[in-house]
Each structure stands twice: as structure tokens, then as C-alpha cells.
Short mmCIF file of C-alpha atoms in Angstrom, two decimals:
data_model
loop_
_atom_site.label_atom_id
_atom_site.label_comp_id
_atom_site.label_asym_id
_atom_site.label_seq_id
_atom_site.Cartn_x
_atom_site.Cartn_y
_atom_site.Cartn_z
CA UNK A 32 84.19 112.68 157.38
CA UNK A 33 86.11 111.90 160.59
CA UNK A 34 85.92 114.03 163.69
CA UNK A 35 89.62 114.95 163.38
CA UNK A 36 89.01 116.27 159.90
CA UNK A 37 86.06 118.34 161.08
CA UNK A 38 88.16 119.94 163.83
CA UNK A 39 90.94 120.84 161.41
CA UNK A 40 90.41 124.19 159.72
CA UNK A 41 91.05 123.66 156.05
CA UNK A 42 91.84 126.19 153.36
CA UNK A 43 91.47 125.16 149.73
CA UNK A 44 93.65 126.67 147.00
CA UNK A 45 92.46 126.21 143.43
CA UNK A 46 90.84 122.89 144.13
CA UNK A 47 93.62 121.53 146.39
CA UNK A 48 93.05 121.42 150.13
CA UNK A 49 95.93 122.00 152.52
CA UNK A 50 96.13 122.66 156.20
CA UNK A 51 96.39 126.17 157.53
CA UNK A 52 99.92 125.44 158.82
CA UNK A 53 101.26 126.03 155.31
CA UNK A 54 98.62 128.16 153.58
CA UNK A 55 100.86 129.12 150.67
CA UNK A 56 101.75 125.57 149.68
CA UNK A 57 99.88 123.84 146.91
CA UNK A 58 101.01 120.58 145.39
CA UNK A 59 100.89 119.64 141.71
CA UNK A 60 99.65 123.05 140.63
CA UNK A 61 101.52 125.94 139.02
CA UNK A 62 100.51 129.53 139.52
CA UNK A 63 100.11 131.47 136.30
CA UNK A 64 101.29 135.05 136.25
CA UNK A 65 98.78 137.86 136.65
CA UNK A 66 101.56 140.37 135.88
CA UNK A 67 104.29 139.49 133.41
CA UNK A 68 107.94 140.29 134.07
CA UNK A 69 107.79 143.30 131.77
CA UNK A 70 104.85 144.73 133.71
CA UNK A 71 102.07 143.85 131.28
CA UNK A 72 98.92 142.63 133.01
CA UNK A 73 98.02 139.13 131.88
CA UNK A 74 94.31 139.84 132.13
CA UNK A 75 92.00 140.09 129.12
CA UNK A 76 88.27 140.88 129.26
CA UNK A 77 85.92 138.53 127.46
CA UNK A 78 82.20 138.48 126.67
CA UNK A 79 81.91 142.25 127.13
CA UNK A 80 78.68 143.74 125.81
CA UNK A 81 79.25 146.41 123.12
CA UNK A 82 83.00 145.98 123.50
CA UNK A 83 84.02 147.79 120.30
CA UNK A 84 81.52 150.61 120.74
CA UNK A 85 82.83 151.37 124.23
CA UNK A 86 86.37 151.61 122.93
CA UNK A 87 85.23 153.91 120.12
CA UNK A 88 83.52 156.18 122.65
CA UNK A 89 86.82 156.38 124.54
CA UNK A 90 88.62 157.20 121.30
CA UNK A 91 91.45 159.27 122.81
CA UNK A 92 92.65 156.49 125.08
CA UNK A 93 92.16 153.95 122.30
CA UNK A 94 94.36 155.95 119.91
CA UNK A 95 97.04 156.58 122.53
CA UNK A 96 97.20 152.88 123.48
CA UNK A 97 97.21 151.81 119.83
CA UNK A 98 100.43 150.67 118.17
CA UNK A 99 102.35 153.24 116.16
CA UNK A 100 101.70 151.67 112.76
CA UNK A 101 97.94 151.65 113.31
CA UNK A 102 97.91 155.18 114.71
CA UNK A 103 99.93 156.53 111.76
CA UNK A 104 97.66 154.69 109.34
CA UNK A 105 94.58 156.30 110.92
CA UNK A 106 96.24 159.75 110.74
CA UNK A 107 97.08 159.28 107.06
CA UNK A 108 93.65 157.92 106.23
CA UNK A 109 91.96 160.83 108.05
CA UNK A 110 93.86 163.42 106.05
CA UNK A 111 93.19 161.70 102.72
CA UNK A 112 89.53 161.33 103.62
CA UNK A 113 89.21 165.03 104.46
CA UNK A 114 90.97 166.06 101.23
CA UNK A 115 88.73 163.79 99.18
CA UNK A 116 85.52 164.85 100.93
CA UNK A 117 86.19 168.55 100.37
CA UNK A 118 87.34 167.83 96.80
CA UNK A 119 83.89 166.38 96.14
CA UNK A 120 82.27 169.52 97.53
CA UNK A 121 84.50 171.76 95.40
CA UNK A 122 83.67 169.67 92.33
CA UNK A 123 79.92 169.97 93.04
CA UNK A 124 80.15 173.75 93.41
CA UNK A 125 82.12 174.10 90.17
CA UNK A 126 79.81 171.70 88.34
CA UNK A 127 76.65 173.48 89.52
CA UNK A 128 78.12 176.82 88.44
CA UNK A 129 79.00 175.47 85.00
CA UNK A 130 82.76 175.86 85.30
CA UNK A 131 83.38 172.47 83.67
CA UNK A 132 81.48 173.29 80.49
CA UNK A 133 83.78 173.38 77.49
CA UNK A 134 82.58 176.79 76.32
CA UNK A 135 83.55 178.30 79.70
CA UNK A 136 86.97 176.70 80.06
CA UNK A 137 88.96 179.20 77.99
CA UNK A 138 86.51 182.07 77.94
CA UNK A 139 87.80 185.40 79.19
CA UNK A 140 84.24 186.59 79.84
CA UNK A 141 83.46 183.80 82.34
CA UNK A 142 84.35 184.09 86.02
CA UNK A 143 84.55 180.63 87.67
CA UNK A 144 84.08 179.95 91.37
CA UNK A 145 87.69 178.70 91.55
CA UNK A 146 90.20 179.36 88.83
CA UNK A 147 92.11 176.57 87.08
CA UNK A 148 89.61 173.80 87.96
CA UNK A 149 89.21 171.36 85.05
CA UNK A 150 88.30 167.98 86.60
CA UNK A 151 88.17 166.08 89.89
CA UNK A 152 91.96 165.77 90.04
CA UNK A 153 92.39 169.54 90.02
CA UNK A 154 89.64 169.78 92.67
CA UNK A 155 91.57 167.33 94.87
CA UNK A 156 94.79 169.31 94.47
CA UNK A 157 93.02 172.55 95.33
CA UNK A 158 91.41 170.91 98.37
CA UNK A 159 94.80 169.85 99.72
CA UNK A 160 96.34 173.28 98.99
CA UNK A 161 93.48 175.11 100.67
CA UNK A 162 93.41 172.90 103.79
CA UNK A 163 97.11 173.26 104.46
CA UNK A 164 97.41 176.86 103.16
CA UNK A 165 99.98 175.74 100.59
CA UNK A 166 98.72 178.21 97.99
CA UNK A 167 100.67 177.48 94.81
CA UNK A 168 99.00 180.50 93.17
CA UNK A 169 97.40 178.98 90.08
CA UNK A 170 94.12 177.99 91.76
CA UNK A 171 92.22 180.45 93.93
CA UNK A 172 88.57 181.19 94.81
CA UNK A 173 86.87 184.25 93.35
CA UNK A 174 84.03 186.51 94.52
CA UNK A 175 81.65 184.89 92.03
CA UNK A 176 80.29 182.14 94.35
CA UNK A 177 79.44 182.87 98.02
CA UNK A 178 79.16 179.13 98.68
CA UNK A 179 82.77 178.67 97.58
CA UNK A 180 83.91 181.35 100.04
CA UNK A 181 81.96 179.68 102.84
CA UNK A 182 83.41 176.25 101.97
CA UNK A 183 86.92 177.67 101.95
CA UNK A 184 86.43 179.03 105.48
CA UNK A 185 84.96 175.75 106.70
CA UNK A 186 87.81 173.71 105.27
CA UNK A 187 90.33 175.99 106.92
CA UNK A 188 88.67 175.44 110.29
CA UNK A 189 88.46 171.67 109.79
CA UNK A 190 92.09 171.54 108.69
CA UNK A 191 93.29 173.36 111.82
CA UNK A 192 91.25 171.03 114.05
CA UNK A 193 92.55 167.89 112.35
CA UNK A 194 96.16 169.02 112.52
CA UNK A 195 95.80 169.90 116.21
CA UNK A 196 94.33 166.48 116.97
CA UNK A 197 97.06 164.65 115.09
CA UNK A 198 99.86 166.67 116.67
CA UNK A 199 98.34 166.07 120.11
CA UNK A 200 98.04 162.35 119.43
CA UNK A 201 101.66 162.01 118.33
CA UNK A 202 102.83 164.09 121.32
CA UNK A 203 100.83 161.98 123.80
CA UNK A 204 102.21 158.75 122.37
CA UNK A 205 105.79 160.04 122.52
CA UNK A 206 105.73 161.40 126.08
CA UNK A 207 103.33 158.97 127.75
CA UNK A 208 104.76 157.71 131.07
CA UNK A 209 104.65 154.10 129.91
CA UNK A 210 107.83 154.65 127.88
CA UNK A 211 109.65 155.79 131.04
CA UNK A 212 109.30 152.31 132.55
CA UNK A 213 111.77 150.98 129.97
CA UNK A 214 114.57 152.71 131.91
CA UNK A 215 113.47 151.27 135.26
CA UNK A 216 115.10 147.96 136.15
CA UNK A 217 113.88 145.24 138.52
CA UNK A 218 116.05 142.31 139.54
CA UNK A 219 115.30 139.04 137.78
CA UNK A 220 115.05 137.23 141.09
CA UNK A 221 114.01 137.97 144.62
CA UNK A 222 116.00 136.55 147.54
CA UNK A 223 115.30 135.40 151.07
CA UNK A 224 118.04 135.69 153.68
CA UNK A 225 118.77 137.07 157.11
CA UNK A 226 119.31 140.77 157.67
CA UNK A 227 119.91 142.19 161.14
CA UNK A 228 118.88 138.85 162.64
CA UNK A 229 115.55 138.74 160.80
CA UNK A 230 114.50 136.67 157.84
CA UNK A 231 113.69 139.01 154.94
CA UNK A 232 112.38 138.86 151.40
CA UNK A 233 114.30 141.27 149.15
CA UNK A 234 114.45 142.40 145.55
CA UNK A 235 116.30 145.20 143.79
CA UNK A 236 115.10 148.14 141.70
CA UNK A 237 117.19 150.72 139.83
CA UNK A 238 116.74 153.79 137.63
CA UNK A 239 118.96 153.93 134.54
CA UNK A 240 118.47 157.66 133.96
CA UNK A 241 120.17 160.54 135.72
CA UNK A 242 116.83 162.35 135.91
CA UNK A 243 115.26 160.19 138.57
CA UNK A 244 111.80 159.26 139.74
CA UNK A 245 110.63 161.61 142.49
CA UNK A 246 108.83 160.23 145.55
CA UNK A 247 108.92 156.65 144.35
CA UNK A 248 106.35 154.60 146.23
CA UNK A 249 106.58 150.82 146.36
CA UNK A 250 103.74 148.37 146.91
CA UNK A 251 104.23 144.61 147.19
CA UNK A 252 101.21 142.34 146.88
CA UNK A 253 101.02 138.62 147.52
CA UNK A 254 98.50 137.17 145.07
CA UNK A 255 96.90 133.78 145.49
CA UNK A 256 93.64 131.99 144.76
CA UNK A 257 91.79 130.21 147.53
CA UNK A 258 88.41 129.08 148.78
CA UNK A 259 87.03 130.05 152.17
CA UNK A 260 85.51 127.47 154.53
CA UNK A 261 82.13 128.77 153.38
CA UNK A 262 82.93 127.76 149.82
CA UNK A 263 83.52 131.24 148.42
CA UNK A 264 86.27 131.30 145.79
CA UNK A 265 88.41 134.43 146.07
CA UNK A 266 90.38 134.78 142.87
CA UNK A 267 92.66 136.49 143.12
CA UNK A 268 93.21 137.21 146.79
CA UNK A 269 95.60 140.13 147.30
CA UNK A 270 97.43 140.87 150.51
CA UNK A 271 99.87 143.75 150.82
CA UNK A 272 103.30 143.07 152.28
CA UNK A 273 104.93 145.82 154.30
CA UNK A 274 108.26 146.93 152.82
CA UNK A 275 111.17 149.16 153.76
CA UNK A 276 114.43 150.26 152.16
CA UNK A 277 118.01 149.48 153.12
CA UNK A 278 117.95 152.19 155.78
CA UNK A 279 115.31 150.17 157.67
CA UNK A 280 112.87 153.06 157.43
CA UNK A 281 109.36 151.59 157.49
CA UNK A 282 107.99 153.66 154.64
CA UNK A 283 106.68 152.98 151.15
CA UNK A 284 108.68 155.90 149.69
CA UNK A 285 112.11 155.22 148.22
CA UNK A 286 115.01 157.27 146.93
CA UNK A 287 116.19 155.95 143.57
CA UNK A 288 119.42 157.91 143.32
CA UNK A 289 121.12 154.51 143.21
CA UNK A 290 119.82 150.92 142.97
CA UNK A 291 117.66 150.28 146.00
CA UNK A 292 117.05 146.98 147.74
CA UNK A 293 113.44 146.68 148.83
CA UNK A 294 113.05 144.65 152.02
CA UNK A 295 110.04 142.84 153.45
CA UNK A 296 110.68 141.66 156.99
CA UNK A 297 109.10 138.22 157.51
CA UNK A 298 107.60 138.62 160.97
CA UNK A 299 104.44 137.36 162.64
CA UNK A 300 102.25 139.69 160.57
CA UNK A 301 103.65 138.37 157.27
CA UNK A 302 101.97 135.68 155.22
CA UNK A 303 105.43 134.20 154.65
CA UNK A 304 105.95 133.63 158.37
CA UNK A 305 105.45 129.86 158.15
CA UNK A 306 107.11 129.36 154.76
CA UNK A 307 110.28 127.27 154.73
CA UNK A 308 112.76 126.58 151.93
CA UNK A 309 111.15 123.22 151.20
CA UNK A 310 107.68 124.80 151.18
CA UNK A 311 108.90 127.41 148.71
CA UNK A 312 109.49 124.70 146.09
CA UNK A 313 105.85 123.66 146.20
CA UNK A 314 104.31 127.07 146.96
CA UNK A 315 101.67 128.55 144.69
CA UNK A 316 101.54 132.32 144.84
CA UNK A 317 102.77 135.39 143.03
CA UNK A 318 104.45 138.46 144.43
CA UNK A 319 103.43 141.52 142.42
CA UNK A 320 105.58 144.64 142.71
CA UNK A 321 104.09 148.03 141.82
CA UNK A 322 106.22 151.17 141.85
CA UNK A 323 104.70 154.60 141.36
CA UNK A 324 106.41 157.97 141.19
CA UNK A 325 106.74 161.30 139.39
CA UNK A 326 109.01 161.78 136.39
CA UNK A 327 111.43 164.57 137.25
CA UNK A 328 111.72 165.97 133.71
CA UNK A 329 108.02 165.97 132.74
CA UNK A 330 106.26 165.96 136.15
CA UNK A 331 104.07 163.04 135.02
CA UNK A 332 103.03 160.09 137.13
CA UNK A 333 104.51 156.74 136.13
CA UNK A 334 103.84 153.19 137.25
CA UNK A 335 106.18 150.23 136.76
CA UNK A 336 105.26 146.63 137.54
CA UNK A 337 106.84 143.21 137.72
CA UNK A 338 106.22 139.94 139.52
CA UNK A 339 108.03 137.00 141.11
CA UNK A 340 106.92 133.39 141.22
CA UNK A 341 108.22 131.00 143.92
CA UNK A 342 110.68 129.53 141.40
CA UNK A 343 112.21 133.00 141.01
CA UNK A 344 112.80 133.47 144.75
CA UNK A 345 116.27 132.32 145.81
CA UNK A 346 116.52 131.05 149.37
CA UNK A 347 119.85 131.74 151.08
CA UNK A 348 121.08 134.46 148.70
CA UNK A 349 121.69 138.18 148.85
CA UNK A 350 122.44 140.76 146.18
CA UNK A 351 125.99 141.67 145.33
CA UNK A 352 127.10 145.31 145.76
CA UNK A 353 126.92 147.36 142.58
CA UNK A 354 127.89 150.86 143.75
CA UNK A 355 131.57 151.80 144.00
CA UNK A 356 133.52 155.06 144.11
CA UNK A 357 135.82 155.91 141.20
CA UNK A 358 138.61 158.09 142.58
CA UNK A 359 139.99 158.92 139.13
CA UNK A 360 136.65 160.33 137.98
CA UNK A 361 135.56 161.60 141.39
CA UNK A 362 132.15 159.96 141.15
CA UNK A 363 130.14 156.90 142.11
CA UNK A 364 129.75 154.18 139.48
CA UNK A 365 126.85 151.73 139.30
CA UNK A 366 127.77 148.41 137.68
CA UNK A 367 124.55 147.17 136.11
CA UNK A 368 126.35 144.06 134.88
CA UNK A 369 126.12 142.88 138.50
CA UNK A 370 122.62 144.24 139.08
CA UNK A 371 120.92 140.81 138.93
CA UNK A 372 123.78 138.86 140.54
CA UNK A 373 123.41 137.25 143.95
CA UNK A 374 125.83 135.55 146.31
CA UNK A 375 125.21 132.73 148.80
CA UNK A 376 124.79 133.57 152.43
CA UNK A 377 124.29 131.36 155.50
CA UNK A 378 120.55 131.06 155.98
CA UNK A 379 118.49 128.47 157.88
CA UNK A 380 116.14 126.55 155.63
CA UNK A 381 113.33 126.50 158.17
CA UNK A 382 110.51 129.01 158.36
CA UNK A 383 110.77 132.33 160.16
CA UNK A 384 108.54 131.03 162.95
CA UNK A 385 110.87 128.13 163.64
CA UNK A 386 113.89 130.40 163.48
CA UNK A 387 112.49 132.84 165.99
CA UNK A 388 111.34 130.05 168.31
CA UNK A 389 114.61 128.13 168.09
CA UNK A 390 117.87 130.00 167.56
CA UNK A 391 119.83 126.75 167.09
CA UNK A 392 118.72 125.83 163.61
CA UNK A 393 120.83 124.35 160.82
CA UNK A 394 122.46 126.83 158.46
CA UNK A 395 123.06 126.11 154.80
CA UNK A 396 124.93 127.91 152.05
CA UNK A 397 123.86 127.80 148.40
CA UNK A 398 125.69 128.40 145.14
CA UNK A 399 126.28 131.73 143.51
CA UNK A 400 123.53 132.88 141.10
CA UNK A 401 124.11 135.51 138.45
#
């Protein structure tokens, strides 16, 4: 290795070495998403010891995360299993007492444990009636068998517990905060342009409901994979980017009364400080957006996620306005048909460092994207 190469600090990204001048650039490699556009994490555990048993132990979370068709199937199967299990017990009690003997079926001198029990089918019907307190009136326990009275009490308790669990499961699946993210909208693309004389990375987020997210907090992470000079592979490496809203308030909390543009100022502390428009084409990183807040109507915490790859970042664009005042209705209207639309804006194609060091840089204007 030459002496010049030894004096040059190298950083290696996923097997490709590049100089530290452009640490985000990686040639001939494509970054695969860690977070999909819909917010689903593209991470799956493998080779986990006792994987199924651990999920069974955490049965509540497993049932809540399960798809509706599987959850409803388990609920139905549980009820049928409980009816059948108690029907077997009722049949055993009646059989041991002799209620199924032919000479006792129509005898007025014989008192059965449960009236109108003739076979297993009638035991199953009585089990279902007793567990759900249907009580059609034809079948009822008598004072003849103490074990039948005890079993009736036990089935009533088990029935109440099962119904409570099933109702709680259905309620949790219906009101879980994950469903609220379907009414939160992120822009399809992020943009890079100048704002107030500074180069900024921006994306847009909006809330489709009139009951908004309270104290929405935004976190933006730059995710990349790289190897340190010592040979340690850090995968993934996450670095948080400082963000602010359109009011230039340096805070992670946002007001989502209307669509908000989240801004990351590309200054000396930003990892994008040395990234130019040409570097962006060959860059290999992922920007993960995480928004957390409280649902106003249910007071539950919710988290929405999305991500942007370099190909989804438009250089020299800004978002079109979507909020206008309707005088006839006396209200503000938000046009979500234009939510993802951008317009070209004069932006130098050099990095932020070159822009700040040299104010006389070429300015280009791109085409409209919508």
C-alpha cells in the first residue's frame, strides 16, 4: 500500500471504500429499505431459539398483532372447544347417574341430574345454553346431583371469563393505535432546496382527521452501513438529523392542524453537509422518519413511520402550497390532491459546504414533479 493511501483516512460502506470527503456516496450498490413506505419495518428475526414458545407466552400481543381472520377463527374454535368439553362432562355425569338407561328415560319416579338429556347432542345443546345463560326451559339441572350443580357454577365462571377475553381482544384490535396511522400522510418524496439562504432537506406530513395528533414529535434518522478503520462493521449506523417546522422553531414537536413541512437545515453539523446533487445520484443511505404523538379522541400513543431513499429526494424542488381560504364557506381548505406535488426552484447543485464557502455558484432549475 502506498504512503498516500496510508495517510488518507478511508471509510468503507458495505464492502466499498470511499474517501471521507463524500462519506454518503457508494458506487454500484443500492441501499435496501429498513422501513418501508407504509411504515412496516423490513426486519425479520431468524434462528431464534424457542421462537414459537416465546410468542405463545406473550399470547396477548400475539393475538392483537394477528390478522383478523386468524383471530376470529381462534375465538370461534375456543367457544366450540369449551362447549364440547363441558358437554363431555355433562354426559359423564348423566351416564354415571344412569340417566341414559332406557328404563329411566320416561319414568316419572326417576329424577335425573339434568332433565331432557337423551344423548351427547342434547348434552352439547345444554352446555351451550348453560354457558351463555340462554335457558330455553326444557333442560335444567335438578337437586339430585351435587356434582351437576358444581359443574354448572364452574361453567358459568368459565363462560364469563372467555367472553371477557374475547370482547377485550376484539376491542384492542379495533382501537389499537396502529389503525390511526392510516389517516396520517407523508409526502412521497423529500426535497432539497434553499430556504432563508440555507440549503435544507424537507418533507411534508399531514393529518387527514379533524381530531388531530397532540404533541406530535418528529425524529429523522439517517441510516447507513459502514466499516470503521478498525474493521468493525456497524450495520445499521443511525444518526439523528435535527429538524424544525416552517416557523423555524428548533423543536421536535409539531402542530398538525394543517399539513406541516418538516425542515432539516444542512449546516456543518449535518451529515449531508458535503452532499451535492451529483453525489445524491450515487448515494447509499436511507432517511427514516418517525412521528410519535397522542391521539386526541382516545388519548393513546401512536407512532407513524416512513422512509426516503436517495432516488426519492428531489434536488431543486419545493412543495406546492395546499392551504387556501374559502371565503364562501368561511374556512380553510386543504387540497390533498396537491399534497405530494413539488415545483422547481433555483438551487445550486453543489454541496452546502461549497455554497457557504462560495456564494457565486451556478443555479439550476428542474422540472415540475407531481
